[in-house]
Amino acid sequence: MTNCSRVWCILISVASIITAVIVVCVYYTNPSDPSFTINEFYVSALNLSDISSTTTTANQTIFFDMKVHNKNKVMGTYYDPVRITFSYIPNIKLTFVVAEYTVPKFYQDNQKSKHVRETVATRGIAPFNRTVTTSVFKVEVFTKVGFTSPAYRKKESMDVVANVRVGQTGEKDSDKGIKLFESAGVDDRVGMQTGLLILSMATMLVII
Ligand SMILES: *[C@@H]1O[C@H](CO)[C@@H](O)[C@H](O)[C@H]1NC(C)=O
Ligand SMILES: *[C@@H]1O[C@H](CO)[C@@H](O)[C@H](O)[C@H]1NC(C)=O
Ligand SMILES: *[C@@H]1O[C@H](CO)[C@@H](O)[C@H](O)[C@H]1NC(C)=O
């Protein structure tokens, strides 16, 4: 091996280590989006043991408990108003938006949780077919979130969604919380992260 190629080897190793460190730093300072989890869900009109659910005086409300969690270790989160929409999907061909609820904008400290527990009025839910054992609701959350870190202060859109299955008791059919997931669209923050990486690589090339 010539002296020259040895120098190159050392340079490339050093460069790789620096890149790795930068990657790790960028990765760990990138904030995580908050999580939204449906812990409780009750649709009175679908409680088949409640006789009044068959009548026009059926209680047309949805009760829900949604946990909003900021999992970041060092960053607080700013939320724009959190808009929740509930759609009833009585069968695969039909979807009706039946209720909406908005949580006013708020701030949440790092690693804190907030429970939104509300009873919302709906536009009417009738059991589609009383022999069907489960009904499906779509819960969608739209908001914008920003973080206390100066690089991520600007609020970015979030749109997460999940289906909640309701049994013949009118309650969510599983005991586990249901986490909402990104429905569509690109995460702008990934773009920003890639940009930072390219920038740091370019800087290193210049240094070399
Ligand atoms: C369903 O309705 C029955 C009869 O009114 C009631 O006893 C029961 O508590 C209801 N279920 C839930 C989960 O509230
Ligand atoms: C409808 O049900 C909800 C939740 O179970 C309850 O809070 C509310 O008081 C009920 N409304 C009526 C009119 O019974
Ligand atoms: C209700 O659902 C059951 C089971 O899926 C089905 O056999 C029945 O035909 C349905 N009834 C109506 C009126 O759609």
Coordinates of N, CA and C and ligand atoms in Angstrom, one line a residue:
M1 N 0.8 -1.2 0.0 CA 0.0 0.0 0.0 C 0.9 1.3 0.0
T2 N 0.6 2.2 -0.9 CA 1.4 3.4 -0.9 C 1.0 4.3 0.2
N3 N 1.9 5.3 0.5 CA 1.6 6.2 1.6 C 0.3 7.0 1.2
C4 N 0.2 7.3 0.0 CA -0.9 8.1 -0.5 C -2.2 7.4 -0.2
S5 N -2.4 6.2 -0.5 CA -3.6 5.5 -0.3 C -3.9 5.3 1.1
R6 N -2.8 5.2 1.9 CA -3.0 5.0 3.4 C -3.7 6.3 3.9
V7 N -3.1 7.4 3.5 CA -3.7 8.7 3.9 C -5.2 8.8 3.5
W8 N -5.5 8.3 2.3 CA -6.9 8.3 1.9 C -7.8 7.4 2.8
C9 N -7.2 6.3 3.2 CA -7.9 5.4 4.0 C -8.3 6.0 5.3
I10 N -7.3 6.7 5.9 CA -7.5 7.4 7.2 C -8.5 8.5 7.0
L11 N -8.4 9.3 6.0 CA -9.3 10.3 5.7 C -10.8 9.8 5.6
I12 N -10.9 8.7 4.8 CA -12.2 8.1 4.6 C -12.8 7.6 5.9
S13 N -12.0 7.0 6.8 CA -12.4 6.5 8.1 C -12.9 7.6 8.9
V14 N -12.1 8.7 9.0 CA -12.4 9.8 9.8 C -13.7 10.4 9.3
A15 N -13.8 10.5 8.0 CA -15.1 11.1 7.4 C -16.3 10.2 7.7
S16 N -16.1 8.9 7.7 CA -17.2 8.0 8.0 C -17.7 8.2 9.5
I17 N -16.7 8.3 10.4 CA -17.0 8.5 11.8 C -17.7 9.8 12.0
I18 N -17.2 10.9 11.4 CA -17.9 12.2 11.5 C -19.3 12.1 11.0
T19 N -19.5 11.5 9.8 CA -20.8 11.3 9.2 C -21.7 10.6 10.2
A20 N -21.2 9.5 10.8 CA -22.0 8.7 11.7 C -22.5 9.6 12.9
V21 N -21.5 10.4 13.4 CA -21.9 11.2 14.6 C -22.9 12.2 14.2
I22 N -22.8 12.8 13.0 CA -23.8 13.8 12.5 C -25.1 13.1 12.3
V23 N -25.1 11.9 11.7 CA -26.4 11.2 11.5 C -27.1 11.0 12.9
V24 N -26.3 10.5 13.8 CA -26.9 10.2 15.2 C -27.4 11.5 15.8
C25 N -26.7 12.6 15.7 CA -27.1 13.9 16.3 C -28.4 14.3 15.6
V26 N -28.5 14.3 14.3 CA -29.7 14.7 13.6 C -30.8 13.8 14.0
Y27 N -30.6 12.5 14.0 CA -31.6 11.6 14.3 C -32.2 11.9 15.7
Y28 N -31.4 12.0 16.7 CA -31.9 12.2 18.1 C -32.4 13.5 18.4
T29 N -32.2 14.5 17.6 CA -32.8 15.8 17.9 C -34.0 16.0 17.1
N30 N -34.3 15.1 16.2 CA -35.5 15.3 15.4 C -36.7 14.9 16.2
P31 N -37.7 15.8 16.4 CA -38.8 15.5 17.3 C -39.7 14.4 16.8
S32 N -40.3 13.7 17.7 CA -41.4 12.7 17.3 C -42.7 13.4 17.3
D33 N -43.5 13.1 16.4 CA -44.9 13.6 16.4 C -45.6 13.0 17.6
P34 N -46.6 13.7 18.2 CA -47.3 13.2 19.3 C -48.2 12.0 18.8
S35 N -48.6 11.1 19.8 CA -49.4 10.0 19.5 C -50.8 10.2 20.0
F36 N -51.8 9.7 19.2 CA -53.2 9.8 19.6 C -53.7 8.4 19.7
T37 N -54.3 8.1 20.8 CA -54.8 6.7 21.1 C -56.2 6.7 21.6
I38 N -57.1 6.0 21.0 CA -58.5 5.8 21.5 C -58.5 4.8 22.6
N39 N -58.8 5.2 23.8 CA -58.8 4.2 24.9 C -60.2 3.8 25.3
E40 N -61.2 4.6 25.0 CA -62.6 4.2 25.3 C -63.4 4.8 24.2
F41 N -64.5 4.0 23.9 CA -65.4 4.4 22.8 C -66.7 3.8 23.0
Y42 N -67.8 4.5 23.2 CA -69.1 3.9 23.4 C -70.2 4.6 22.6
V43 N -70.9 3.8 21.8 CA -72.0 4.3 21.0 C -73.3 3.8 21.6
S44 N -74.0 4.6 22.3 CA -75.2 4.2 23.0 C -76.2 3.6 22.0
A45 N -76.4 4.2 20.8 CA -77.4 3.7 19.9 C -77.1 2.2 19.4
L46 N -75.8 1.8 19.6 CA -75.5 0.4 19.1 C -75.4 -0.6 20.3
N47 N -75.9 -0.1 21.4 CA -76.0 -1.0 22.6 C -77.3 -1.8 22.4
L48 N -77.2 -3.0 21.9 CA -78.4 -3.7 21.6 C -79.2 -4.2 22.8
S49 N -78.6 -4.2 24.0 CA -79.3 -4.6 25.2 C -80.1 -3.4 25.7
D50 N -79.9 -2.3 25.2 CA -80.6 -1.1 25.6 C -81.8 -1.0 24.7
I51 N -83.0 -1.2 25.2 CA -84.2 -1.3 24.4 C -84.4 0.1 23.7
S52 N -84.1 1.2 24.3 CA -84.4 2.5 23.7 C -83.5 2.7 22.4
S53 N -82.5 1.8 22.3 CA -81.7 2.0 21.1 C -82.4 1.7 19.8
T54 N -83.6 1.0 19.9 CA -84.4 0.6 18.7 C -85.4 1.7 18.4
T55 N -85.5 2.7 19.3 CA -86.5 3.7 19.1 C -85.9 5.0 18.6
T56 N -86.8 5.9 18.2 CA -86.4 7.2 17.7 C -85.8 8.1 18.8
T57 N -86.1 7.7 20.1 CA -85.5 8.5 21.2 C -84.1 7.9 21.6
A58 N -83.6 7.0 20.8 CA -82.3 6.5 21.2 C -81.3 7.6 21.4
N59 N -80.4 7.4 22.4 CA -79.4 8.4 22.8 C -78.3 8.4 21.6
Q60 N -78.3 9.5 20.9 CA -77.4 9.5 19.7 C -76.1 10.2 20.0
T61 N -75.4 9.7 21.0 CA -74.1 10.3 21.4 C -73.0 9.3 21.2
I62 N -71.8 9.8 21.1 CA -70.6 8.9 21.2 C -69.8 9.4 22.3
F63 N -69.4 8.5 23.2 CA -68.5 8.9 24.3 C -67.1 8.4 23.9
F64 N -66.1 9.2 24.1 CA -64.7 8.7 23.8 C -63.7 9.2 24.7
D65 N -62.6 8.5 24.9 CA -61.5 8.9 25.7 C -60.3 8.8 24.7
M66 N -59.7 9.9 24.4 CA -58.5 9.8 23.5 C -57.3 10.4 24.2
K67 N -56.2 9.6 24.2 CA -55.0 10.0 24.9 C -54.1 10.7 23.9
V68 N -53.6 11.9 24.2 CA -52.7 12.7 23.4 C -51.4 12.7 24.1
H69 N -50.3 12.1 23.5 CA -49.1 11.9 24.3 C -47.9 12.6 23.5
N70 N -47.1 13.4 24.2 CA -45.9 13.9 23.7 C -44.8 13.1 24.2
K71 N -44.2 12.2 23.3 CA -43.2 11.3 23.8 C -41.8 11.8 23.7
N72 N -41.6 13.1 23.3 CA -40.3 13.7 23.2 C -39.7 13.8 24.6
K73 N -38.4 13.5 24.8 CA -37.8 13.6 26.1 C -37.4 15.0 26.5
V74 N -37.1 15.9 25.5 CA -36.6 17.2 25.8 C -37.4 18.3 25.2
M75 N -38.4 18.0 24.4 CA -39.2 19.1 23.7 C -40.6 19.1 24.1
G76 N -41.1 20.3 24.4 CA -42.6 20.5 24.5 C -43.2 20.6 23.2
T77 N -44.5 20.4 23.1 CA -45.2 20.4 21.8 C -46.4 21.5 21.9
Y78 N -46.4 22.3 20.8 CA -47.5 23.2 20.6 C -48.5 22.6 19.6
Y79 N -49.8 22.6 20.0 CA -50.8 22.0 19.2 C -51.8 23.1 18.7
D80 N -52.1 23.2 17.4 CA -53.1 24.0 16.9 C -54.4 23.3 17.3
P81 N -55.6 23.9 17.1 CA -56.8 23.2 17.5 C -56.8 21.8 16.9
V82 N -57.2 20.8 17.7 CA -57.2 19.4 17.3 C -58.6 19.0 16.8
R83 N -58.8 18.8 15.5 CA -60.1 18.5 15.0 C -60.2 17.0 14.8
I84 N -61.3 16.5 15.5 CA -61.6 15.0 15.4 C -62.9 14.8 14.7
T85 N -62.8 13.9 13.7 CA -64.1 13.6 13.0 C -64.3 12.1 13.2
F86 N -65.6 11.8 13.4 CA -66.1 10.5 13.6 C -67.0 10.1 12.4
S87 N -66.6 9.0 11.7 CA -67.5 8.5 10.6 C -68.0 7.1 10.9
Y88 N -69.2 6.9 10.5 CA -69.8 5.6 10.8 C -69.7 4.9 9.4
I89 N -69.2 3.6 9.5 CA -69.1 2.8 8.2 C -70.0 1.6 8.4
P90 N -71.3 1.7 8.2 CA -72.2 0.6 8.5 C -71.9 -0.6 7.6
N91 N -71.4 -0.3 6.4 CA -70.9 -1.4 5.5 C -69.9 -0.9 4.6
I92 N -69.2 -1.8 3.8 CA -68.1 -1.3 3.1 C -68.4 -0.3 2.0
K93 N -69.7 -0.2 1.7 CA -70.0 0.8 0.6 C -70.4 2.1 1.1
L94 N -70.6 2.3 2.5 CA -71.1 3.5 3.0 C -70.2 4.1 4.1
T95 N -70.0 5.4 4.1 CA -69.3 6.1 5.1 C -70.0 7.4 5.4
F96 N -70.4 7.6 6.6 CA -71.1 8.9 7.0 C -70.3 9.6 8.0
V97 N -70.0 10.9 7.8 CA -69.4 11.7 8.9 C -70.6 11.9 9.9
V98 N -70.5 11.4 11.1 CA -71.6 11.6 12.1 C -71.3 12.6 13.2
A99 N -70.1 12.9 13.4 CA -69.8 13.9 14.5 C -68.4 14.5 14.4
E100 N -68.3 15.7 15.0 CA -67.0 16.3 15.0 C -66.8 16.9 16.4
Y101 N -65.5 17.0 16.7 CA -65.2 17.6 18.0 C -63.8 18.3 17.9
T102 N -63.7 19.5 18.4 CA -62.4 20.2 18.3 C -61.9 20.6 19.7
V103 N -60.6 20.2 19.9 CA -59.9 20.5 21.2 C -59.2 21.8 20.9
P104 N -59.5 22.9 21.7 CA -58.8 24.2 21.5 C -57.3 24.0 21.6
K105 N -56.5 24.9 20.9 CA -55.1 24.8 20.9 C -54.5 24.7 22.3
F106 N -53.4 24.0 22.4 CA -52.8 23.9 23.7 C -51.3 23.6 23.6
Y107 N -50.6 23.7 24.8 CA -49.2 23.4 24.8 C -49.1 22.2 25.8
Q108 N -48.1 21.3 25.4 CA -47.9 20.1 26.3 C -46.4 19.9 26.5
D109 N -46.1 19.7 27.8 CA -44.7 19.5 28.2 C -44.2 18.2 27.7
N110 N -42.9 18.0 27.7 CA -42.3 16.8 27.2 C -42.8 15.6 28.1
Q111 N -43.0 14.5 27.4 CA -43.4 13.2 28.0 C -44.7 13.3 28.9
K112 N -45.6 14.2 28.5 CA -46.8 14.4 29.2 C -48.0 13.8 28.3
S113 N -49.1 13.4 29.0 CA -50.2 12.9 28.3 C -51.4 13.7 28.7
K114 N -52.4 13.8 27.8 CA -53.6 14.5 28.1 C -54.7 13.6 27.6
H115 N -55.8 13.5 28.4 CA -56.9 12.7 28.0 C -58.0 13.6 27.6
V116 N -58.5 13.4 26.4 CA -59.7 14.1 26.0 C -60.9 13.2 26.2
R117 N -61.7 13.5 27.1 CA -62.9 12.6 27.4 C -64.1 13.4 27.2
E118 N -64.9 13.1 26.2 CA -66.1 13.9 25.8 C -67.2 13.0 25.3
T119 N -68.4 13.6 25.5 CA -69.6 12.9 24.9 C -70.0 13.9 23.8
V120 N -70.0 13.4 22.5 CA -70.4 14.3 21.4 C -71.7 13.8 20.8
A121 N -72.5 14.8 20.4 CA -73.8 14.6 19.8 C -73.5 14.1 18.3
T122 N -74.2 13.2 17.8 CA -74.0 12.8 16.4 C -75.2 13.1 15.6
R123 N -75.0 13.0 14.3 CA -76.2 13.3 13.3 C -77.1 12.1 13.2
G124 N -76.9 11.1 14.1 CA -77.8 9.9 14.0 C -77.1 8.6 13.6
I125 N -77.2 7.7 14.4 CA -76.6 6.4 14.1 C -77.7 5.3 14.3
A126 N -78.0 4.6 13.3 CA -79.0 3.5 13.4 C -78.2 2.2 13.2
P127 N -78.5 1.2 14.0 CA -77.8 -0.1 13.7 C -78.2 -0.5 12.2
F128 N -77.2 -0.8 11.4 CA -77.5 -1.1 10.0 C -78.2 -2.4 9.9
N129 N -77.8 -3.3 10.7 CA -78.3 -4.7 10.6 C -78.1 -5.3 12.0
R130 N -79.1 -5.5 12.8 CA -79.0 -5.8 14.2 C -78.3 -7.2 14.4
T131 N -78.2 -8.0 13.4 CA -77.6 -9.3 13.6 C -76.1 -9.2 13.3
V132 N -75.6 -8.0 12.8 CA -74.2 -7.9 12.5 C -73.5 -7.6 13.9
T133 N -72.4 -8.4 14.1 CA -71.8 -8.3 15.5 C -70.9 -7.1 15.7
T134 N -70.4 -6.5 14.6 CA -69.5 -5.4 14.9 C -69.9 -4.3 13.9
S135 N -69.7 -3.0 14.3 CA -69.9 -1.9 13.4 C -68.5 -1.2 13.5
V136 N -68.2 -0.5 12.4 CA -66.9 0.2 12.3 C -67.1 1.7 12.2
F137 N -66.3 2.4 13.0 CA -66.2 3.8 13.0 C -64.8 4.2 12.6
K138 N -64.7 5.3 11.8 CA -63.4 5.8 11.5 C -63.2 7.1 12.3
V139 N -62.1 7.2 13.0 CA -61.7 8.3 13.8 C -60.5 9.0 13.1
E140 N -60.7 10.3 12.8 CA -59.6 10.9 12.1 C -59.3 12.2 12.9
V141 N -58.0 12.5 13.0 CA -57.5 13.7 13.7 C -56.7 14.6 12.8
F142 N -57.0 15.8 12.7 CA -56.2 16.8 12.0 C -55.8 17.9 12.9
T143 N -54.5 18.2 12.8 CA -54.0 19.3 13.6 C -52.6 19.7 13.0
K144 N -52.0 20.7 13.7 CA -50.7 21.1 13.3 C -49.9 21.1 14.6
V145 N -48.7 20.6 14.5 CA -47.8 20.7 15.7 C -46.5 21.3 15.5
G146 N -46.0 22.0 16.5 CA -44.7 22.6 16.5 C -44.0 22.2 17.8
F147 N -42.7 22.4 17.9 CA -42.0 22.0 19.1 C -41.2 23.2 19.7
T148 N -40.8 23.0 20.9 CA -40.0 24.1 21.6 C -38.6 24.3 21.0
S149 N -38.1 23.2 20.4 CA -36.8 23.4 19.8 C -36.8 24.4 18.6
P150 N -35.9 25.4 18.6 CA -36.0 26.5 17.6 C -36.1 25.9 16.1
A151 N -35.4 24.8 15.8 CA -35.4 24.3 14.5 C -36.7 23.7 14.1
Y152 N -37.6 23.4 15.1 CA -38.9 22.8 14.7 C -40.0 23.5 15.3
R153 N -39.9 24.8 15.5 CA -40.9 25.7 16.1 C -42.1 25.8 15.1
K154 N -41.8 25.9 13.8 CA -42.8 26.1 12.8 C -43.8 24.8 12.8
K155 N -45.1 25.1 12.9 CA -46.1 24.0 12.9 C -46.2 23.3 11.6
E156 N -46.3 22.0 11.7 CA -46.5 21.2 10.5 C -47.8 20.4 10.6
S157 N -48.5 20.1 9.5 CA -49.7 19.4 9.6 C -49.6 17.9 10.0
M158 N -50.6 17.5 10.7 CA -50.6 16.1 11.1 C -52.0 15.6 10.7
D159 N -52.1 14.4 10.2 CA -53.4 13.8 9.8 C -53.3 12.3 10.1
V160 N -53.9 11.9 11.2 CA -53.9 10.5 11.6 C -55.3 9.9 11.7
V161 N -55.3 8.6 11.5 CA -56.6 7.9 11.4 C -56.6 6.5 11.9
A162 N -57.7 6.0 12.4 CA -57.8 4.6 12.8 C -59.3 4.2 12.7
N163 N -59.5 2.9 12.5 CA -60.9 2.3 12.6 C -61.1 1.8 13.9
V164 N -62.3 2.0 14.5 CA -62.6 1.5 15.8 C -63.8 0.6 15.6
R165 N -63.7 -0.7 16.0 CA -64.8 -1.6 15.9 C -65.6 -1.6 17.2
V166 N -66.9 -1.6 17.0 CA -67.8 -1.5 18.1 C -68.7 -2.8 18.1
G167 N -68.8 -3.4 19.2 CA -69.6 -4.7 19.3 C -71.0 -4.4 19.7
Q168 N -71.7 -5.4 20.0 CA -73.2 -5.3 20.2 C -73.5 -4.7 21.6
T169 N -72.5 -4.4 22.4 CA -72.7 -3.7 23.6 C -72.5 -2.2 23.4
G170 N -72.2 -1.8 22.2 CA -72.0 -0.4 21.9 C -70.6 0.1 22.2
E171 N -69.8 -0.8 22.8 CA -68.4 -0.4 23.2 C -67.4 -0.9 22.2
K172 N -66.2 -0.3 22.3 CA -65.1 -0.7 21.5 C -64.9 -2.2 21.8
D173 N -64.7 -3.0 20.7 CA -64.7 -4.5 20.9 C -63.4 -5.0 21.5
S174 N -62.4 -4.2 21.7 CA -61.1 -4.8 22.3 C -60.7 -3.9 23.5
D175 N -60.0 -4.4 24.4 CA -59.6 -3.7 25.6 C -58.4 -2.8 25.3
K176 N -57.7 -3.2 24.3 CA -56.5 -2.4 24.0 C -56.8 -1.0 23.4
G177 N -55.9 -0.1 23.7 CA -56.1 1.2 23.1 C -55.8 1.1 21.6
I178 N -56.4 2.0 20.8 CA -56.2 1.9 19.3 C -55.5 3.2 18.9
K179 N -54.3 3.0 18.4 CA -53.4 4.1 18.0 C -53.8 4.6 16.6
L180 N -53.8 5.9 16.4 CA -54.1 6.5 15.1 C -52.8 6.6 14.3
F181 N -52.8 6.3 13.0 CA -51.6 6.4 12.2 C -51.8 7.4 11.1
E182 N -50.7 7.8 10.6 CA -50.6 8.8 9.5 C -51.4 8.2 8.3
S183 N -52.3 9.1 7.8 CA -53.2 8.5 6.7 C -52.6 8.7 5.4
A184 N -52.0 9.8 5.1 CA -51.4 10.0 3.7 C -50.5 11.2 3.8
G185 N -49.9 11.5 2.7 CA -49.0 12.7 2.6 C -47.6 12.4 3.1
V186 N -46.8 13.4 2.7 CA -45.4 13.2 3.1 C -45.1 14.0 4.3
D187 N -44.2 13.5 5.1 CA -43.8 14.2 6.3 C -42.7 15.2 5.9
D188 N -43.0 16.4 6.1 CA -42.1 17.5 5.7 C -40.8 17.4 6.5
R189 N -40.9 16.9 7.8 CA -39.7 16.8 8.6 C -38.7 15.8 8.1
V190 N -39.1 14.8 7.4 CA -38.2 13.8 6.8 C -37.3 14.6 5.7
G191 N -38.0 15.4 5.0 CA -37.3 16.2 4.0 C -36.3 17.1 4.6
M192 N -36.6 17.7 5.7 CA -35.7 18.6 6.4 C -34.5 17.9 6.9
Q193 N -34.7 16.7 7.4 CA -33.7 15.8 7.9 C -32.7 15.4 6.8
T194 N -33.3 15.1 5.7 CA -32.4 14.7 4.5 C -31.6 15.9 4.1
G195 N -32.3 17.1 4.1 CA -31.6 18.3 3.7 C -30.4 18.5 4.6
L196 N -30.6 18.4 5.9 CA -29.5 18.6 6.9 C -28.3 17.6 6.6
L197 N -28.7 16.4 6.3 CA -27.7 15.3 6.1 C -26.9 15.7 4.9
I198 N -27.5 16.1 3.8 CA -26.8 16.5 2.5 C -25.9 17.6 2.8
L199 N -26.4 18.6 3.6 CA -25.6 19.8 3.9 C -24.3 19.4 4.7
S200 N -24.5 18.4 5.7 CA -23.4 18.1 6.5 C -22.3 17.3 5.7
M201 N -22.8 16.4 4.7 CA -22.0 15.7 3.8 C -21.1 16.7 3.0
A202 N -21.9 17.7 2.4 CA -21.2 18.6 1.5 C -20.1 19.4 2.3
T203 N -20.5 19.8 3.5 CA -19.5 20.5 4.4 C -18.3 19.6 4.6
M204 N -18.5 18.3 4.8 CA -17.3 17.4 5.0 C -16.5 17.3 3.8
L205 N -17.1 17.2 2.6 CA -16.4 17.1 1.4 C -15.5 18.3 1.2
V206 N -16.0 19.5 1.5 CA -15.3 20.7 1.4 C -14.1 20.7 2.4
I207 N -14.3 20.2 3.6 CA -13.2 20.1 4.6 C -12.1 19.2 4.1
I208 N -12.5 18.1 3.5 CA -11.6 17.1 3.0 C -10.8 17.7 1.8
Ligands
LIG1 C1 -76.3 -1.1 27.5 O1 -77.6 -0.9 27.9 C2 -78.0 -1.6 29.1 C3 -79.5 -1.5 29.2 O2 -79.9 -0.2 29.3 C4 -77.2 -1.0 30.2 O3 -77.5 -1.7 31.4 C5 -75.7 -1.2 30.0 O4 -75.0 -0.5 31.0 C6 -75.4 -0.5 28.6 N1 -74.0 -0.8 28.3 C7 -73.0 0.1 28.5 C8 -71.7 -0.3 28.1 O5 -73.2 1.2 28.9
LIG2 C1 -76.5 9.8 26.4 O1 -75.4 9.0 26.8 C2 -74.3 9.7 27.3 C3 -73.1 8.8 27.5 O2 -73.5 7.5 27.9 C4 -74.7 10.4 28.6 O3 -73.6 11.1 29.1 C5 -75.9 11.3 28.3 O4 -76.4 11.9 29.5 C6 -77.0 10.5 27.6 N1 -78.1 11.5 27.2 C7 -79.3 11.2 27.4 C8 -80.3 12.3 26.9 O5 -79.7 10.2 27.9
LIG3 C1 -77.9 -9.1 8.3 O1 -76.7 -9.7 8.5 C2 -76.8 -11.1 8.4 C3 -75.4 -11.7 8.8 O2 -74.4 -11.0 8.1 C4 -77.3 -11.5 7.0 O3 -77.4 -12.9 7.0 C5 -78.6 -10.9 6.8 O4 -79.0 -11.2 5.5 C6 -78.5 -9.4 7.0 N1 -79.8 -8.8 6.9 C7 -80.1 -7.7 6.1 C8 -81.5 -7.2 6.1 O5 -79.2 -7.1 5.5

